[in-house]
């Protein structure tokens, strides 16, 4: 047993308190010969707090990733495997950055058919179907996502018995598409393109003759 005077024990205790060491136990035992101090683990409160914060951040990150992977998409996707994967990714993108239009899509669109070309929407079918060509499904995610939003707009027009084709209908859905592109941070060049595309009157091209 290491013999110490009461004054030395007091000095040692003050020293460790000043340097903020976290002792789980400081036991002093009295004996006829003096005081004894048992050894204790030197784990600081700061280190413990940092470890706890790291675990919390990691748990939050895993939870977020898991939530993203478990998004429920009530849309049947058929066709090419790459197109199917791209479609799932852009739907997740909409869910994360443009929830309003994500709801527009899942509330109206029931089936996405991946094809080589001939993009077009069939709102009268049950469920409503969007046929998407490779030029669209392989495009930048923000563009593909905005196109799906555009076509879902047409399906909604059909549901409420509005004009769902023609210049008026297209201009309305192009406006919705522009709003989605802005939320998806697609870039001004794409937004400007959509603003001017109505002049081409693309909707008059027969679906069978479309390259996109």
CSV table of C-alpha atoms in Angstrom, one decimal:
chain,number,residue,atom,x,y,z
A,1,UNK,CA,0.0,0.0,0.0
A,2,UNK,CA,1.3,3.4,-1.0
A,3,UNK,CA,1.3,5.8,2.0
A,4,UNK,CA,0.3,9.4,1.4
A,5,UNK,CA,-0.5,12.3,3.7
A,6,UNK,CA,-3.9,14.0,3.5
A,7,UNK,CA,-2.3,17.1,1.9
A,8,UNK,CA,-0.8,15.1,-1.0
A,9,UNK,CA,-4.1,13.3,-1.7
A,10,UNK,CA,-5.9,16.7,-1.9
A,11,UNK,CA,-3.3,18.1,-4.3
A,12,UNK,CA,-3.6,15.0,-6.6
A,13,UNK,CA,-7.4,15.2,-6.6
A,14,UNK,CA,-7.3,19.0,-7.5
A,15,UNK,CA,-4.8,18.3,-10.3
A,16,UNK,CA,-7.0,15.7,-12.0
A,17,UNK,CA,-10.1,17.8,-11.6
A,18,UNK,CA,-8.4,20.8,-13.3
A,19,UNK,CA,-7.5,18.7,-16.4
A,20,UNK,CA,-11.1,17.4,-16.6
A,21,UNK,CA,-10.3,13.6,-16.4
A,22,UNK,CA,-13.4,11.5,-15.9
A,23,UNK,CA,-12.8,9.0,-13.1
A,24,UNK,CA,-15.4,6.3,-12.7
A,25,UNK,CA,-14.3,5.8,-9.1
A,26,UNK,CA,-12.0,7.6,-6.7
A,27,UNK,CA,-12.0,5.7,-3.5
A,28,UNK,CA,-10.2,6.7,-0.4
A,29,UNK,CA,-9.6,4.2,2.3
A,30,UNK,CA,-8.5,5.1,5.7
A,31,UNK,CA,-6.1,3.0,7.6
A,32,UNK,CA,-4.0,3.4,10.6
A,33,UNK,CA,-1.0,4.0,8.3
A,34,UNK,CA,-2.6,6.7,6.1
A,35,UNK,CA,-4.6,6.9,2.8
A,36,UNK,CA,-4.8,4.7,-0.2
A,37,UNK,CA,-5.9,5.7,-3.8
A,38,UNK,CA,-7.0,3.0,-6.2
A,39,UNK,CA,-6.2,3.2,-9.9
A,40,UNK,CA,-9.1,4.2,-12.2
A,41,UNK,CA,-9.7,4.2,-16.0
A,42,UNK,CA,-8.8,7.5,-17.7
A,43,UNK,CA,-11.6,8.0,-20.3
A,44,UNK,CA,-12.4,11.6,-20.8
A,45,UNK,CA,-15.9,13.0,-21.1
A,46,UNK,CA,-15.0,14.8,-24.3
A,47,UNK,CA,-13.9,11.5,-26.0
A,48,UNK,CA,-17.0,9.7,-24.9
A,49,UNK,CA,-19.2,12.6,-26.2
A,50,UNK,CA,-17.4,12.5,-29.6
A,51,UNK,CA,-17.9,8.7,-29.9
A,52,UNK,CA,-21.6,9.1,-29.0
A,53,UNK,CA,-22.0,11.9,-31.7
A,54,UNK,CA,-20.3,9.7,-34.3
A,55,UNK,CA,-22.7,6.8,-33.6
A,56,UNK,CA,-25.7,9.1,-33.8
A,57,UNK,CA,-24.6,10.6,-37.1
A,58,UNK,CA,-23.9,7.2,-38.5
A,59,UNK,CA,-27.3,5.9,-37.4
A,60,UNK,CA,-29.1,8.9,-39.0
A,61,UNK,CA,-27.2,8.4,-42.3
A,62,UNK,CA,-28.1,4.7,-42.4
A,63,UNK,CA,-31.7,5.5,-41.5
A,64,UNK,CA,-31.9,8.1,-44.3
A,65,UNK,CA,-30.3,5.7,-46.9
A,66,UNK,CA,-32.7,2.9,-45.8
A,67,UNK,CA,-35.7,5.3,-46.2
A,68,UNK,CA,-34.6,6.2,-49.7
A,69,UNK,CA,-34.3,2.6,-50.7
A,70,UNK,CA,-37.7,1.7,-49.3
A,71,UNK,CA,-39.7,4.3,-51.2
A,72,UNK,CA,-42.9,2.7,-52.4
A,73,UNK,CA,-43.4,3.1,-56.1
A,74,UNK,CA,-46.9,1.8,-57.2
A,75,UNK,CA,-45.9,1.9,-60.8
A,76,UNK,CA,-45.3,-1.2,-63.0
A,77,UNK,CA,-42.1,-0.8,-65.0
A,78,UNK,CA,-41.4,-3.1,-67.9
A,79,UNK,CA,-38.8,-3.5,-70.7
A,80,UNK,CA,-35.1,-3.0,-70.8
A,81,UNK,CA,-33.2,-3.5,-67.5
A,82,UNK,CA,-31.2,-0.3,-67.8
A,83,UNK,CA,-34.3,1.7,-68.5
A,84,UNK,CA,-36.1,0.1,-65.5
A,85,UNK,CA,-33.2,1.0,-63.2
A,86,UNK,CA,-33.0,4.6,-64.6
A,87,UNK,CA,-36.7,4.9,-64.0
A,88,UNK,CA,-36.5,3.8,-60.4
A,89,UNK,CA,-33.6,6.3,-59.8
A,90,UNK,CA,-35.4,9.3,-61.3
A,91,UNK,CA,-38.6,8.5,-59.2
A,92,UNK,CA,-36.4,8.5,-56.1
A,93,UNK,CA,-34.9,11.8,-57.3
A,94,UNK,CA,-38.4,13.3,-57.6
A,95,UNK,CA,-39.3,12.0,-54.1
A,96,UNK,CA,-36.2,13.7,-52.7
A,97,UNK,CA,-36.4,17.0,-54.5
A,98,UNK,CA,-39.9,17.5,-55.9
A,99,UNK,CA,-42.4,15.7,-53.7
A,100,UNK,CA,-45.4,17.6,-55.1
A,101,UNK,CA,-44.7,16.3,-58.6
A,102,UNK,CA,-43.7,12.9,-57.3
A,103,UNK,CA,-47.3,12.7,-55.9
A,104,UNK,CA,-48.6,13.9,-59.3
A,105,UNK,CA,-46.8,11.0,-60.9
A,106,UNK,CA,-47.7,8.1,-58.6
A,107,UNK,CA,-51.3,9.3,-58.4
A,108,UNK,CA,-51.8,9.2,-62.1
A,109,UNK,CA,-49.3,7.0,-63.8
A,110,UNK,CA,-49.8,3.2,-63.5
A,111,UNK,CA,-47.3,1.8,-66.0
A,112,UNK,CA,-44.1,2.7,-67.6
A,113,UNK,CA,-43.1,0.8,-70.7
A,114,UNK,CA,-39.4,1.0,-71.8
A,115,UNK,CA,-39.1,1.0,-75.6
A,116,UNK,CA,-36.5,1.8,-78.3
A,117,UNK,CA,-38.5,4.9,-79.5
A,118,UNK,CA,-42.0,6.3,-79.8
A,119,UNK,CA,-42.4,8.1,-76.5
A,120,UNK,CA,-46.0,8.9,-75.7
A,121,UNK,CA,-48.7,8.7,-73.1
A,122,UNK,CA,-51.9,6.6,-73.1
A,123,UNK,CA,-54.2,8.1,-70.4
A,124,UNK,CA,-57.3,6.2,-71.4
A,125,UNK,CA,-55.8,2.8,-70.6
A,126,UNK,CA,-56.2,1.2,-67.2
A,127,UNK,CA,-53.7,1.7,-65.7
A,128,UNK,CA,-52.5,4.8,-67.6
A,129,UNK,CA,-49.4,4.0,-69.5
A,130,UNK,CA,-46.3,6.0,-70.5
A,131,UNK,CA,-44.2,4.5,-73.3
A,132,UNK,CA,-40.6,5.9,-73.1
A,133,UNK,CA,-37.9,5.7,-75.7
A,134,UNK,CA,-34.2,5.2,-75.1
A,135,UNK,CA,-33.4,8.9,-76.0
A,136,UNK,CA,-35.5,9.9,-73.0
A,137,UNK,CA,-34.8,7.1,-70.5
A,138,UNK,CA,-31.0,7.4,-71.1
A,139,UNK,CA,-31.0,11.2,-70.8
A,140,UNK,CA,-29.8,13.2,-67.7
A,141,UNK,CA,-31.9,12.1,-64.7
A,142,UNK,CA,-33.4,15.6,-64.2
A,143,UNK,CA,-34.7,15.6,-67.8
A,144,UNK,CA,-36.1,12.1,-67.7
A,145,UNK,CA,-37.8,13.0,-64.4
A,146,UNK,CA,-39.4,16.1,-65.8
A,147,UNK,CA,-40.7,14.3,-68.8
A,148,UNK,CA,-42.5,11.8,-66.6
A,149,UNK,CA,-44.0,14.7,-64.7
A,150,UNK,CA,-45.1,16.2,-68.0
A,151,UNK,CA,-46.8,13.0,-69.1
A,152,UNK,CA,-48.5,12.6,-65.7
A,153,UNK,CA,-49.9,16.1,-66.1
A,154,UNK,CA,-51.6,14.9,-69.3
A,155,UNK,CA,-53.1,11.9,-67.5
A,156,UNK,CA,-54.5,14.2,-64.9
A,157,UNK,CA,-56.0,16.4,-67.6
A,158,UNK,CA,-57.7,13.3,-69.1
A,159,UNK,CA,-59.0,12.3,-65.6
A,160,UNK,CA,-60.8,15.6,-65.0
A,161,UNK,CA,-62.1,15.6,-68.5
A,162,UNK,CA,-60.1,18.5,-69.7
A,163,UNK,CA,-58.4,18.8,-73.1
A,164,UNK,CA,-55.4,16.5,-72.7
A,165,UNK,CA,-53.8,17.0,-76.1
A,166,UNK,CA,-53.2,19.9,-78.4
A,167,UNK,CA,-51.4,23.2,-77.9
A,168,UNK,CA,-53.3,24.4,-74.9
A,169,UNK,CA,-52.8,21.1,-73.0
A,170,UNK,CA,-49.2,21.0,-74.0
A,171,UNK,CA,-48.4,24.5,-72.8
A,172,UNK,CA,-50.0,23.8,-69.5
A,173,UNK,CA,-48.0,20.6,-68.9
A,174,UNK,CA,-44.8,22.3,-70.2
A,175,UNK,CA,-45.3,24.8,-67.4
A,176,UNK,CA,-45.6,22.0,-64.9
A,177,UNK,CA,-42.4,20.5,-66.4
A,178,UNK,CA,-40.5,23.8,-66.0
A,179,UNK,CA,-41.5,23.9,-62.4
A,180,UNK,CA,-40.1,20.5,-61.8
A,181,UNK,CA,-36.9,21.2,-63.6
A,182,UNK,CA,-36.4,24.2,-61.3
A,183,UNK,CA,-36.9,22.1,-58.2
A,184,UNK,CA,-34.5,19.5,-59.6
A,185,UNK,CA,-31.9,22.2,-60.3
A,186,UNK,CA,-31.6,21.1,-63.9
A,187,UNK,CA,-30.0,24.2,-65.2
A,188,UNK,CA,-31.2,27.2,-67.1
A,189,UNK,CA,-30.4,25.7,-70.5
A,190,UNK,CA,-32.9,22.9,-70.1
A,191,UNK,CA,-35.5,25.3,-68.7
A,192,UNK,CA,-35.1,27.7,-71.7
A,193,UNK,CA,-35.3,24.7,-74.0
A,194,UNK,CA,-38.7,23.7,-72.6
A,195,UNK,CA,-39.9,27.3,-72.8
A,196,UNK,CA,-39.2,27.3,-76.5
A,197,UNK,CA,-40.1,23.7,-77.5
A,198,UNK,CA,-43.8,24.5,-78.0
A,199,UNK,CA,-42.8,26.3,-81.2
A,200,UNK,CA,-41.8,22.9,-82.8
A,201,UNK,CA,-45.4,21.5,-82.3
A,202,UNK,CA,-43.8,18.2,-81.4
A,203,UNK,CA,-47.1,16.7,-80.3
A,204,UNK,CA,-48.3,16.6,-83.9
A,205,UNK,CA,-45.6,13.9,-84.7
A,206,UNK,CA,-47.2,10.5,-84.8
A,207,UNK,CA,-46.0,8.3,-82.0
A,208,UNK,CA,-44.9,5.6,-84.4
A,209,UNK,CA,-42.7,8.1,-86.2
A,210,UNK,CA,-41.1,9.6,-83.1
A,211,UNK,CA,-37.3,9.0,-82.6
A,212,UNK,CA,-37.5,9.9,-78.9
